[in-house]
């Protein structure tokens, strides 16, 4: 992933350097690679990654670890991802159901802002929408180490298997971008471009959602990125998800440069 553009991040209300965003991604990349090694074992890792050992990857540049992590996930396939994460997906679903019930409709939000000079909000939003429409799984997974499976479903919804924020376990849910009735994230009228949807379990239980808002301001794309969680989710996990948002959208914006850059 070539970084030819400037991405400014504001996490927790504070301006954060690109180096700190990359450092967070680097730590998560290492954690995910360790999980693969622990779950798959030496032979499994060698089958999926025959040309490089985990020890070699530990000292590799982030872009190499990012690429190899994506390769592992795509070679493992959807069924392999489900199998590898079977226990923690079941655990996270039970915890989520309890959290939704205990929250009684109360919610908390993870909020991150990004600014990209020389970018078009409309062009980026269209490029991002097309990831799901075109089912560009590799591009969706590659944006963050904590993405295990992101794909468009035949009914138009998006399936997500990821570790949200600082959670110890990965979770699975679907996002319906045609339904926002359970969102408590306010619409900011200053951001004319909206990408929003609610997160659901398979039985339709609403567990959260997203509202990502974009605008152009003096030649700069400004993004207001927000994820909604049940109020019982610990504050530390929500704050960590703000870094997750900074990582994935920074990387998506860099990947979108051929389409979204205006100069």
PDB file of C-alpha atoms in Angstrom:
ATOM      1  CA  UNK A   1       0.000   0.000   0.000  1.00  0.00           C
ATOM      2  CA  UNK A   2       1.670   3.173  -1.213  1.00  0.00           C
ATOM      3  CA  UNK A   3       1.143   6.209   1.012  1.00  0.00           C
ATOM      4  CA  UNK A   4       1.116   9.075  -1.458  1.00  0.00           C
ATOM      5  CA  UNK A   5      -1.433  11.234   0.370  1.00  0.00           C
ATOM      6  CA  UNK A   6      -1.702  12.965   3.717  1.00  0.00           C
ATOM      7  CA  UNK A   7      -4.284  11.595   6.160  1.00  0.00           C
ATOM      8  CA  UNK A   8      -4.843  13.582   9.342  1.00  0.00           C
ATOM      9  CA  UNK A   9      -6.510  11.712  12.204  1.00  0.00           C
ATOM     10  CA  UNK A  10      -8.337  13.017  15.262  1.00  0.00           C
ATOM     11  CA  UNK A  11      -8.868  10.297  17.868  1.00  0.00           C
ATOM     12  CA  UNK A  12     -10.415  11.003  21.239  1.00  0.00           C
ATOM     13  CA  UNK A  13     -10.647  14.657  20.286  1.00  0.00           C
ATOM     14  CA  UNK A  14      -6.889  14.943  19.789  1.00  0.00           C
ATOM     15  CA  UNK A  15      -4.856  15.200  16.599  1.00  0.00           C
ATOM     16  CA  UNK A  16      -2.855  11.995  16.158  1.00  0.00           C
ATOM     17  CA  UNK A  17       0.183  11.578  13.930  1.00  0.00           C
ATOM     18  CA  UNK A  18       0.175   9.078  11.089  1.00  0.00           C
ATOM     19  CA  UNK A  19       3.072   7.346  12.877  1.00  0.00           C
ATOM     20  CA  UNK A  20       0.899   6.638  15.919  1.00  0.00           C
ATOM     21  CA  UNK A  21      -1.900   5.254  13.753  1.00  0.00           C
ATOM     22  CA  UNK A  22       0.592   2.955  12.032  1.00  0.00           C
ATOM     23  CA  UNK A  23       2.041   1.909  15.407  1.00  0.00           C
ATOM     24  CA  UNK A  24      -1.441   0.834  16.575  1.00  0.00           C
ATOM     25  CA  UNK A  25      -1.929  -1.115  13.337  1.00  0.00           C
ATOM     26  CA  UNK A  26       1.492  -2.727  13.755  1.00  0.00           C
ATOM     27  CA  UNK A  27       0.647  -4.000  17.240  1.00  0.00           C
ATOM     28  CA  UNK A  28      -2.642  -5.437  16.024  1.00  0.00           C
ATOM     29  CA  UNK A  29      -0.948  -7.037  12.999  1.00  0.00           C
ATOM     30  CA  UNK A  30       1.452  -8.854  15.314  1.00  0.00           C
ATOM     31  CA  UNK A  31      -1.397  -9.956  17.591  1.00  0.00           C
ATOM     32  CA  UNK A  32      -3.384 -11.373  14.673  1.00  0.00           C
ATOM     33  CA  UNK A  33      -0.384 -13.222  13.250  1.00  0.00           C
ATOM     34  CA  UNK A  34       0.258 -14.755  16.686  1.00  0.00           C
ATOM     35  CA  UNK A  35      -3.367 -15.888  16.817  1.00  0.00           C
ATOM     36  CA  UNK A  36      -3.035 -17.589  13.434  1.00  0.00           C
ATOM     37  CA  UNK A  37       0.111 -19.374  14.566  1.00  0.00           C
ATOM     38  CA  UNK A  38      -1.499 -20.528  17.827  1.00  0.00           C
ATOM     39  CA  UNK A  39      -4.703 -21.757  16.156  1.00  0.00           C
ATOM     40  CA  UNK A  40      -3.234 -23.314  13.011  1.00  0.00           C
ATOM     41  CA  UNK A  41       0.082 -24.651  14.296  1.00  0.00           C
ATOM     42  CA  UNK A  42       3.347 -24.945  12.437  1.00  0.00           C
ATOM     43  CA  UNK A  43       2.043 -27.241   9.692  1.00  0.00           C
ATOM     44  CA  UNK A  44      -1.075 -25.187   9.081  1.00  0.00           C
ATOM     45  CA  UNK A  45       0.924 -21.980   8.836  1.00  0.00           C
ATOM     46  CA  UNK A  46       3.406 -23.605   6.468  1.00  0.00           C
ATOM     47  CA  UNK A  47       0.557 -24.795   4.242  1.00  0.00           C
ATOM     48  CA  UNK A  48      -0.930 -21.294   3.951  1.00  0.00           C
ATOM     49  CA  UNK A  49       2.338 -19.354   3.991  1.00  0.00           C
ATOM     50  CA  UNK A  50       5.051 -21.631   2.563  1.00  0.00           C
ATOM     51  CA  UNK A  51       7.575 -18.933   1.672  1.00  0.00           C
ATOM     52  CA  UNK A  52       7.875 -17.150   4.998  1.00  0.00           C
ATOM     53  CA  UNK A  53       7.952 -18.118   8.687  1.00  0.00           C
ATOM     54  CA  UNK A  54       6.281 -16.240  11.531  1.00  0.00           C
ATOM     55  CA  UNK A  55       9.691 -15.364  12.955  1.00  0.00           C
ATOM     56  CA  UNK A  56      10.630 -13.747   9.643  1.00  0.00           C
ATOM     57  CA  UNK A  57       7.392 -11.770   9.623  1.00  0.00           C
ATOM     58  CA  UNK A  58       7.898 -10.350  13.112  1.00  0.00           C
ATOM     59  CA  UNK A  59      10.677  -8.093  11.887  1.00  0.00           C
ATOM     60  CA  UNK A  60       9.153  -7.333   8.504  1.00  0.00           C
ATOM     61  CA  UNK A  61       7.830  -3.881   7.510  1.00  0.00           C
ATOM     62  CA  UNK A  62       4.160  -3.258   8.239  1.00  0.00           C
ATOM     63  CA  UNK A  63       3.130  -3.373   4.588  1.00  0.00           C
ATOM     64  CA  UNK A  64       4.613  -6.890   4.326  1.00  0.00           C
ATOM     65  CA  UNK A  65       2.818  -8.070   7.478  1.00  0.00           C
ATOM     66  CA  UNK A  66      -0.383  -6.453   6.215  1.00  0.00           C
ATOM     67  CA  UNK A  67      -0.130  -8.281   2.897  1.00  0.00           C
ATOM     68  CA  UNK A  68       0.768 -11.648   4.443  1.00  0.00           C
ATOM     69  CA  UNK A  69      -2.075 -11.386   6.967  1.00  0.00           C
ATOM     70  CA  UNK A  70      -4.549 -10.764   4.153  1.00  0.00           C
ATOM     71  CA  UNK A  71      -3.087 -13.684   2.218  1.00  0.00           C
ATOM     72  CA  UNK A  72      -3.542 -15.983   5.219  1.00  0.00           C
ATOM     73  CA  UNK A  73      -7.195 -15.018   5.578  1.00  0.00           C
ATOM     74  CA  UNK A  74      -8.030 -15.369   1.898  1.00  0.00           C
ATOM     75  CA  UNK A  75      -6.248 -18.710   1.578  1.00  0.00           C
ATOM     76  CA  UNK A  76      -7.976 -19.988   4.708  1.00  0.00           C
ATOM     77  CA  UNK A  77     -11.317 -19.113   3.127  1.00  0.00           C
ATOM     78  CA  UNK A  78     -14.655 -18.326   4.717  1.00  0.00           C
ATOM     79  CA  UNK A  79     -15.159 -21.802   6.197  1.00  0.00           C
ATOM     80  CA  UNK A  80     -11.625 -21.803   7.576  1.00  0.00           C
ATOM     81  CA  UNK A  81     -12.140 -18.411   9.227  1.00  0.00           C
ATOM     82  CA  UNK A  82     -15.380 -19.639  10.826  1.00  0.00           C
ATOM     83  CA  UNK A  83     -13.632 -22.787  12.067  1.00  0.00           C
ATOM     84  CA  UNK A  84     -10.578 -20.969  13.423  1.00  0.00           C
ATOM     85  CA  UNK A  85     -12.707 -18.444  15.313  1.00  0.00           C
ATOM     86  CA  UNK A  86     -15.592 -20.778  16.211  1.00  0.00           C
ATOM     87  CA  UNK A  87     -15.282 -20.569  19.989  1.00  0.00           C
ATOM     88  CA  UNK A  88     -14.672 -16.846  20.260  1.00  0.00           C
ATOM     89  CA  UNK A  89     -17.454 -16.008  17.807  1.00  0.00           C
ATOM     90  CA  UNK A  90     -19.883 -18.022  19.949  1.00  0.00           C
ATOM     91  CA  UNK A  91     -18.608 -16.343  23.116  1.00  0.00           C
ATOM     92  CA  UNK A  92     -18.783 -12.829  21.693  1.00  0.00           C
ATOM     93  CA  UNK A  93     -22.364 -13.407  20.495  1.00  0.00           C
ATOM     94  CA  UNK A  94     -23.465 -14.519  23.968  1.00  0.00           C
ATOM     95  CA  UNK A  95     -21.760 -11.528  25.584  1.00  0.00           C
ATOM     96  CA  UNK A  96     -23.270  -9.163  23.004  1.00  0.00           C
ATOM     97  CA  UNK A  97     -26.797 -10.450  23.603  1.00  0.00           C
ATOM     98  CA  UNK A  98     -26.391  -9.957  27.342  1.00  0.00           C
ATOM     99  CA  UNK A  99     -24.956  -6.479  26.783  1.00  0.00           C
ATOM    100  CA  UNK A 100     -27.817  -5.397  24.519  1.00  0.00           C
ATOM    101  CA  UNK A 101     -30.396  -6.607  27.049  1.00  0.00           C
ATOM    102  CA  UNK A 102     -28.606  -4.947  29.965  1.00  0.00           C
ATOM    103  CA  UNK A 103     -28.206  -1.663  28.081  1.00  0.00           C
ATOM    104  CA  UNK A 104     -31.993  -1.306  27.596  1.00  0.00           C
ATOM    105  CA  UNK A 105     -31.606   0.827  24.524  1.00  0.00           C
ATOM    106  CA  UNK A 106     -28.774   2.995  25.850  1.00  0.00           C
ATOM    107  CA  UNK A 107     -25.780   3.334  23.546  1.00  0.00           C
ATOM    108  CA  UNK A 108     -22.237   4.684  23.381  1.00  0.00           C
ATOM    109  CA  UNK A 109     -20.316   5.871  20.327  1.00  0.00           C
ATOM    110  CA  UNK A 110     -16.756   5.527  19.040  1.00  0.00           C
ATOM    111  CA  UNK A 111     -15.941   8.704  17.088  1.00  0.00           C
ATOM    112  CA  UNK A 112     -12.962   9.360  14.837  1.00  0.00           C
ATOM    113  CA  UNK A 113     -12.358  12.198  12.387  1.00  0.00           C
ATOM    114  CA  UNK A 114     -10.117  12.107   9.338  1.00  0.00           C
ATOM    115  CA  UNK A 115      -9.035  14.900   6.995  1.00  0.00           C
ATOM    116  CA  UNK A 116      -7.509  14.334   3.562  1.00  0.00           C
ATOM    117  CA  UNK A 117      -6.384  17.384   1.563  1.00  0.00           C
ATOM    118  CA  UNK A 118      -6.952  17.200  -2.185  1.00  0.00           C
ATOM    119  CA  UNK A 119      -9.690  14.569  -1.952  1.00  0.00           C
ATOM    120  CA  UNK A 120     -13.321  14.492  -3.051  1.00  0.00           C
ATOM    121  CA  UNK A 121     -15.828  13.315  -0.442  1.00  0.00           C
ATOM    122  CA  UNK A 122     -18.292  12.257  -3.131  1.00  0.00           C
ATOM    123  CA  UNK A 123     -15.696  10.269  -5.064  1.00  0.00           C
ATOM    124  CA  UNK A 124     -14.404   8.527  -1.949  1.00  0.00           C
ATOM    125  CA  UNK A 125     -17.894   7.635  -0.723  1.00  0.00           C
ATOM    126  CA  UNK A 126     -18.760   6.179  -4.133  1.00  0.00           C
ATOM    127  CA  UNK A 127     -15.520   4.158  -4.131  1.00  0.00           C
ATOM    128  CA  UNK A 128     -16.250   2.898  -0.611  1.00  0.00           C
ATOM    129  CA  UNK A 129     -19.851   1.956  -1.478  1.00  0.00           C
ATOM    130  CA  UNK A 130     -18.543  -0.017  -4.438  1.00  0.00           C
ATOM    131  CA  UNK A 131     -16.372  -2.210  -2.216  1.00  0.00           C
ATOM    132  CA  UNK A 132     -19.494  -3.926  -0.934  1.00  0.00           C
ATOM    133  CA  UNK A 133     -21.367  -3.756  -4.247  1.00  0.00           C
ATOM    134  CA  UNK A 134     -18.441  -5.335  -6.112  1.00  0.00           C
ATOM    135  CA  UNK A 135     -17.678  -7.674  -3.188  1.00  0.00           C
ATOM    136  CA  UNK A 136     -14.028  -6.592  -3.155  1.00  0.00           C
ATOM    137  CA  UNK A 137     -13.130  -8.804  -0.208  1.00  0.00           C
ATOM    138  CA  UNK A 138      -9.363  -8.393  -0.410  1.00  0.00           C
ATOM    139  CA  UNK A 139      -9.595  -4.591  -0.323  1.00  0.00           C
ATOM    140  CA  UNK A 140     -11.989  -4.737   2.623  1.00  0.00           C
ATOM    141  CA  UNK A 141      -9.881  -7.180   4.635  1.00  0.00           C
ATOM    142  CA  UNK A 142      -6.580  -5.462   3.839  1.00  0.00           C
ATOM    143  CA  UNK A 143      -7.585  -2.206   5.533  1.00  0.00           C
ATOM    144  CA  UNK A 144      -7.140  -3.465   9.112  1.00  0.00           C
ATOM    145  CA  UNK A 145      -5.447  -6.487  10.725  1.00  0.00           C
ATOM    146  CA  UNK A 146      -8.580  -7.102  12.817  1.00  0.00           C
ATOM    147  CA  UNK A 147     -10.680  -7.757   9.689  1.00  0.00           C
ATOM    148  CA  UNK A 148     -11.117 -11.492   9.129  1.00  0.00           C
ATOM    149  CA  UNK A 149     -14.032 -11.585   6.703  1.00  0.00           C
ATOM    150  CA  UNK A 150     -15.929  -8.751   5.023  1.00  0.00           C
ATOM    151  CA  UNK A 151     -18.180  -9.589   2.121  1.00  0.00           C
ATOM    152  CA  UNK A 152     -21.364  -8.503   0.427  1.00  0.00           C
ATOM    153  CA  UNK A 153     -24.274 -10.913   0.798  1.00  0.00           C
ATOM    154  CA  UNK A 154     -26.833 -11.691  -1.939  1.00  0.00           C
ATOM    155  CA  UNK A 155     -29.491  -9.667  -0.086  1.00  0.00           C
ATOM    156  CA  UNK A 156     -27.314  -6.539  -0.198  1.00  0.00           C
ATOM    157  CA  UNK A 157     -26.192  -6.607   3.405  1.00  0.00           C
ATOM    158  CA  UNK A 158     -22.540  -6.859   4.455  1.00  0.00           C
ATOM    159  CA  UNK A 159     -21.181  -9.692   6.571  1.00  0.00           C
ATOM    160  CA  UNK A 160     -18.426  -8.727   8.987  1.00  0.00           C
ATOM    161  CA  UNK A 161     -16.117 -10.913  11.065  1.00  0.00           C
ATOM    162  CA  UNK A 162     -13.700  -8.716  12.972  1.00  0.00           C
ATOM    163  CA  UNK A 163     -12.246  -7.824  16.326  1.00  0.00           C
ATOM    164  CA  UNK A 164     -13.882  -4.569  17.339  1.00  0.00           C
ATOM    165  CA  UNK A 165     -11.609  -2.178  19.201  1.00  0.00           C
ATOM    166  CA  UNK A 166      -9.898  -3.744  22.177  1.00  0.00           C
ATOM    167  CA  UNK A 167     -12.171  -6.772  22.462  1.00  0.00           C
ATOM    168  CA  UNK A 168     -10.396 -10.030  23.361  1.00  0.00           C
ATOM    169  CA  UNK A 169     -12.613 -11.960  20.917  1.00  0.00           C
ATOM    170  CA  UNK A 170     -13.657 -11.551  17.321  1.00  0.00           C
ATOM    171  CA  UNK A 171     -17.339 -11.082  16.553  1.00  0.00           C
ATOM    172  CA  UNK A 172     -19.639 -11.711  13.607  1.00  0.00           C
ATOM    173  CA  UNK A 173     -22.579  -9.605  12.469  1.00  0.00           C
ATOM    174  CA  UNK A 174     -24.210  -8.216   9.349  1.00  0.00           C
ATOM    175  CA  UNK A 175     -24.724  -4.552   8.462  1.00  0.00           C
ATOM    176  CA  UNK A 176     -27.919  -3.487   6.749  1.00  0.00           C
ATOM    177  CA  UNK A 177     -27.238  -0.200   4.984  1.00  0.00           C
ATOM    178  CA  UNK A 178     -30.923   0.200   4.097  1.00  0.00           C
ATOM    179  CA  UNK A 179     -32.104   0.396   7.717  1.00  0.00           C
ATOM    180  CA  UNK A 180     -31.084   2.988  10.311  1.00  0.00           C
ATOM    181  CA  UNK A 181     -34.095   2.909  12.632  1.00  0.00           C
ATOM    182  CA  UNK A 182     -32.128   1.772  15.689  1.00  0.00           C
ATOM    183  CA  UNK A 183     -29.237   4.189  15.247  1.00  0.00           C
ATOM    184  CA  UNK A 184     -28.738   6.818  17.947  1.00  0.00           C
ATOM    185  CA  UNK A 185     -25.817   8.438  16.114  1.00  0.00           C
ATOM    186  CA  UNK A 186     -26.960  11.945  15.222  1.00  0.00           C
ATOM    187  CA  UNK A 187     -26.987  13.183  11.652  1.00  0.00           C
ATOM    188  CA  UNK A 188     -24.752  16.219  11.269  1.00  0.00           C
ATOM    189  CA  UNK A 189     -26.387  18.466   8.653  1.00  0.00           C
ATOM    190  CA  UNK A 190     -22.964  19.894   7.816  1.00  0.00           C
ATOM    191  CA  UNK A 191     -22.000  16.553   6.268  1.00  0.00           C
ATOM    192  CA  UNK A 192     -24.121  15.976   3.154  1.00  0.00           C
ATOM    193  CA  UNK A 193     -22.815  12.471   2.382  1.00  0.00           C
ATOM    194  CA  UNK A 194     -23.966   9.710   4.701  1.00  0.00           C
ATOM    195  CA  UNK A 195     -23.143   5.983   4.812  1.00  0.00           C
ATOM    196  CA  UNK A 196     -25.154   4.426   7.622  1.00  0.00           C
ATOM    197  CA  UNK A 197     -26.607   1.100   8.669  1.00  0.00           C
ATOM    198  CA  UNK A 198     -27.440  -1.004  11.654  1.00  0.00           C
ATOM    199  CA  UNK A 199     -25.499  -4.063  12.811  1.00  0.00           C
ATOM    200  CA  UNK A 200     -27.570  -7.192  13.336  1.00  0.00           C
ATOM    201  CA  UNK A 201     -27.204 -10.760  14.499  1.00  0.00           C
ATOM    202  CA  UNK A 202     -28.667 -13.491  12.308  1.00  0.00           C
ATOM    203  CA  UNK A 203     -32.014 -13.445  14.124  1.00  0.00           C
ATOM    204  CA  UNK A 204     -32.395  -9.701  13.504  1.00  0.00           C
ATOM    205  CA  UNK A 205     -31.330  -8.445  16.937  1.00  0.00           C
ATOM    206  CA  UNK A 206     -29.916  -4.930  16.525  1.00  0.00           C
ATOM    207  CA  UNK A 207     -26.576  -4.718  18.334  1.00  0.00           C
ATOM    208  CA  UNK A 208     -25.187  -1.419  17.057  1.00  0.00           C
ATOM    209  CA  UNK A 209     -24.387   0.240  13.795  1.00  0.00           C
ATOM    210  CA  UNK A 210     -22.394   2.856  11.949  1.00  0.00           C
ATOM    211  CA  UNK A 211     -22.928   6.330  10.570  1.00  0.00           C
ATOM    212  CA  UNK A 212     -20.020   7.607   8.492  1.00  0.00           C
ATOM    213  CA  UNK A 213     -20.446  11.203   7.325  1.00  0.00           C
ATOM    214  CA  UNK A 214     -18.388  13.044   4.716  1.00  0.00           C
ATOM    215  CA  UNK A 215     -18.018  16.557   3.342  1.00  0.00           C
ATOM    216  CA  UNK A 216     -15.707  18.738   1.287  1.00  0.00           C
ATOM    217  CA  UNK A 217     -14.260  21.819   2.986  1.00  0.00           C
ATOM    218  CA  UNK A 218     -11.799  24.135   1.296  1.00  0.00           C
ATOM    219  CA  UNK A 219     -10.390  21.370  -0.885  1.00  0.00           C
ATOM    220  CA  UNK A 220     -10.164  18.832   1.948  1.00  0.00           C
ATOM    221  CA  UNK A 221     -12.261  15.719   2.517  1.00  0.00           C
ATOM    222  CA  UNK A 222     -13.509  15.650   6.108  1.00  0.00           C
ATOM    223  CA  UNK A 223     -14.849  12.395   7.505  1.00  0.00           C
ATOM    224  CA  UNK A 224     -16.839  11.986  10.713  1.00  0.00           C
ATOM    225  CA  UNK A 225     -16.722   8.251  11.429  1.00  0.00           C
ATOM    226  CA  UNK A 226     -18.943   6.818  14.150  1.00  0.00           C
ATOM    227  CA  UNK A 227     -19.692   3.301  15.390  1.00  0.00           C
ATOM    228  CA  UNK A 228     -22.488   2.561  17.861  1.00  0.00           C
ATOM    229  CA  UNK A 229     -22.242   0.059  20.723  1.00  0.00           C
ATOM    230  CA  UNK A 230     -24.487  -1.037  23.605  1.00  0.00           C
ATOM    231  CA  UNK A 231     -23.870   1.182  26.646  1.00  0.00           C
ATOM    232  CA  UNK A 232     -22.537  -1.759  28.680  1.00  0.00           C
ATOM    233  CA  UNK A 233     -19.478  -2.133  26.434  1.00  0.00           C
ATOM    234  CA  UNK A 234     -16.455  -1.001  28.500  1.00  0.00           C
ATOM    235  CA  UNK A 235     -15.211   2.493  27.663  1.00  0.00           C
ATOM    236  CA  UNK A 236     -11.695   1.178  26.989  1.00  0.00           C
ATOM    237  CA  UNK A 237     -12.979  -1.076  24.198  1.00  0.00           C
ATOM    238  CA  UNK A 238     -14.901   1.797  22.630  1.00  0.00           C
ATOM    239  CA  UNK A 239     -11.846   4.076  22.757  1.00  0.00           C
ATOM    240  CA  UNK A 240      -9.770   1.356  21.126  1.00  0.00           C
ATOM    241  CA  UNK A 241     -12.337   1.084  18.354  1.00  0.00           C
ATOM    242  CA  UNK A 242     -11.663   4.734  17.550  1.00  0.00           C
ATOM    243  CA  UNK A 243      -8.144   3.641  16.615  1.00  0.00           C
ATOM    244  CA  UNK A 244      -9.621   0.781  14.576  1.00  0.00           C
ATOM    245  CA  UNK A 245     -11.677   3.353  12.625  1.00  0.00           C
ATOM    246  CA  UNK A 246      -8.591   5.510  12.113  1.00  0.00           C
ATOM    247  CA  UNK A 247      -6.611   2.561  10.743  1.00  0.00           C
ATOM    248  CA  UNK A 248      -9.196   1.091   8.399  1.00  0.00           C
ATOM    249  CA  UNK A 249     -10.415   4.359   6.907  1.00  0.00           C
ATOM    250  CA  UNK A 250      -6.914   5.797   6.556  1.00  0.00           C
ATOM    251  CA  UNK A 251      -5.909   2.719   4.605  1.00  0.00           C
ATOM    252  CA  UNK A 252      -9.087   2.765   2.524  1.00  0.00           C
ATOM    253  CA  UNK A 253      -8.535   6.420   1.701  1.00  0.00           C
ATOM    254  CA  UNK A 254      -4.979   5.723   0.603  1.00  0.00           C
ATOM    255  CA  UNK A 255      -6.204   2.817  -1.551  1.00  0.00           C
ATOM    256  CA  UNK A 256      -8.864   5.087  -3.111  1.00  0.00           C
ATOM    257  CA  UNK A 257      -6.338   7.684  -4.307  1.00  0.00           C
ATOM    258  CA  UNK A 258      -6.667   6.870  -8.040  1.00  0.00           C
ATOM    259  CA  UNK A 259     -10.384   7.646  -7.840  1.00  0.00           C
ATOM    260  CA  UNK A 260     -10.830  10.108  -4.982  1.00  0.00           C
ATOM    261  CA  UNK A 261      -7.810  12.427  -5.346  1.00  0.00           C
ATOM    262  CA  UNK A 262      -8.611  15.718  -7.063  1.00  0.00           C
ATOM    263  CA  UNK A 263      -5.021  16.666  -7.903  1.00  0.00           C
TER     264      UNK A 263
END
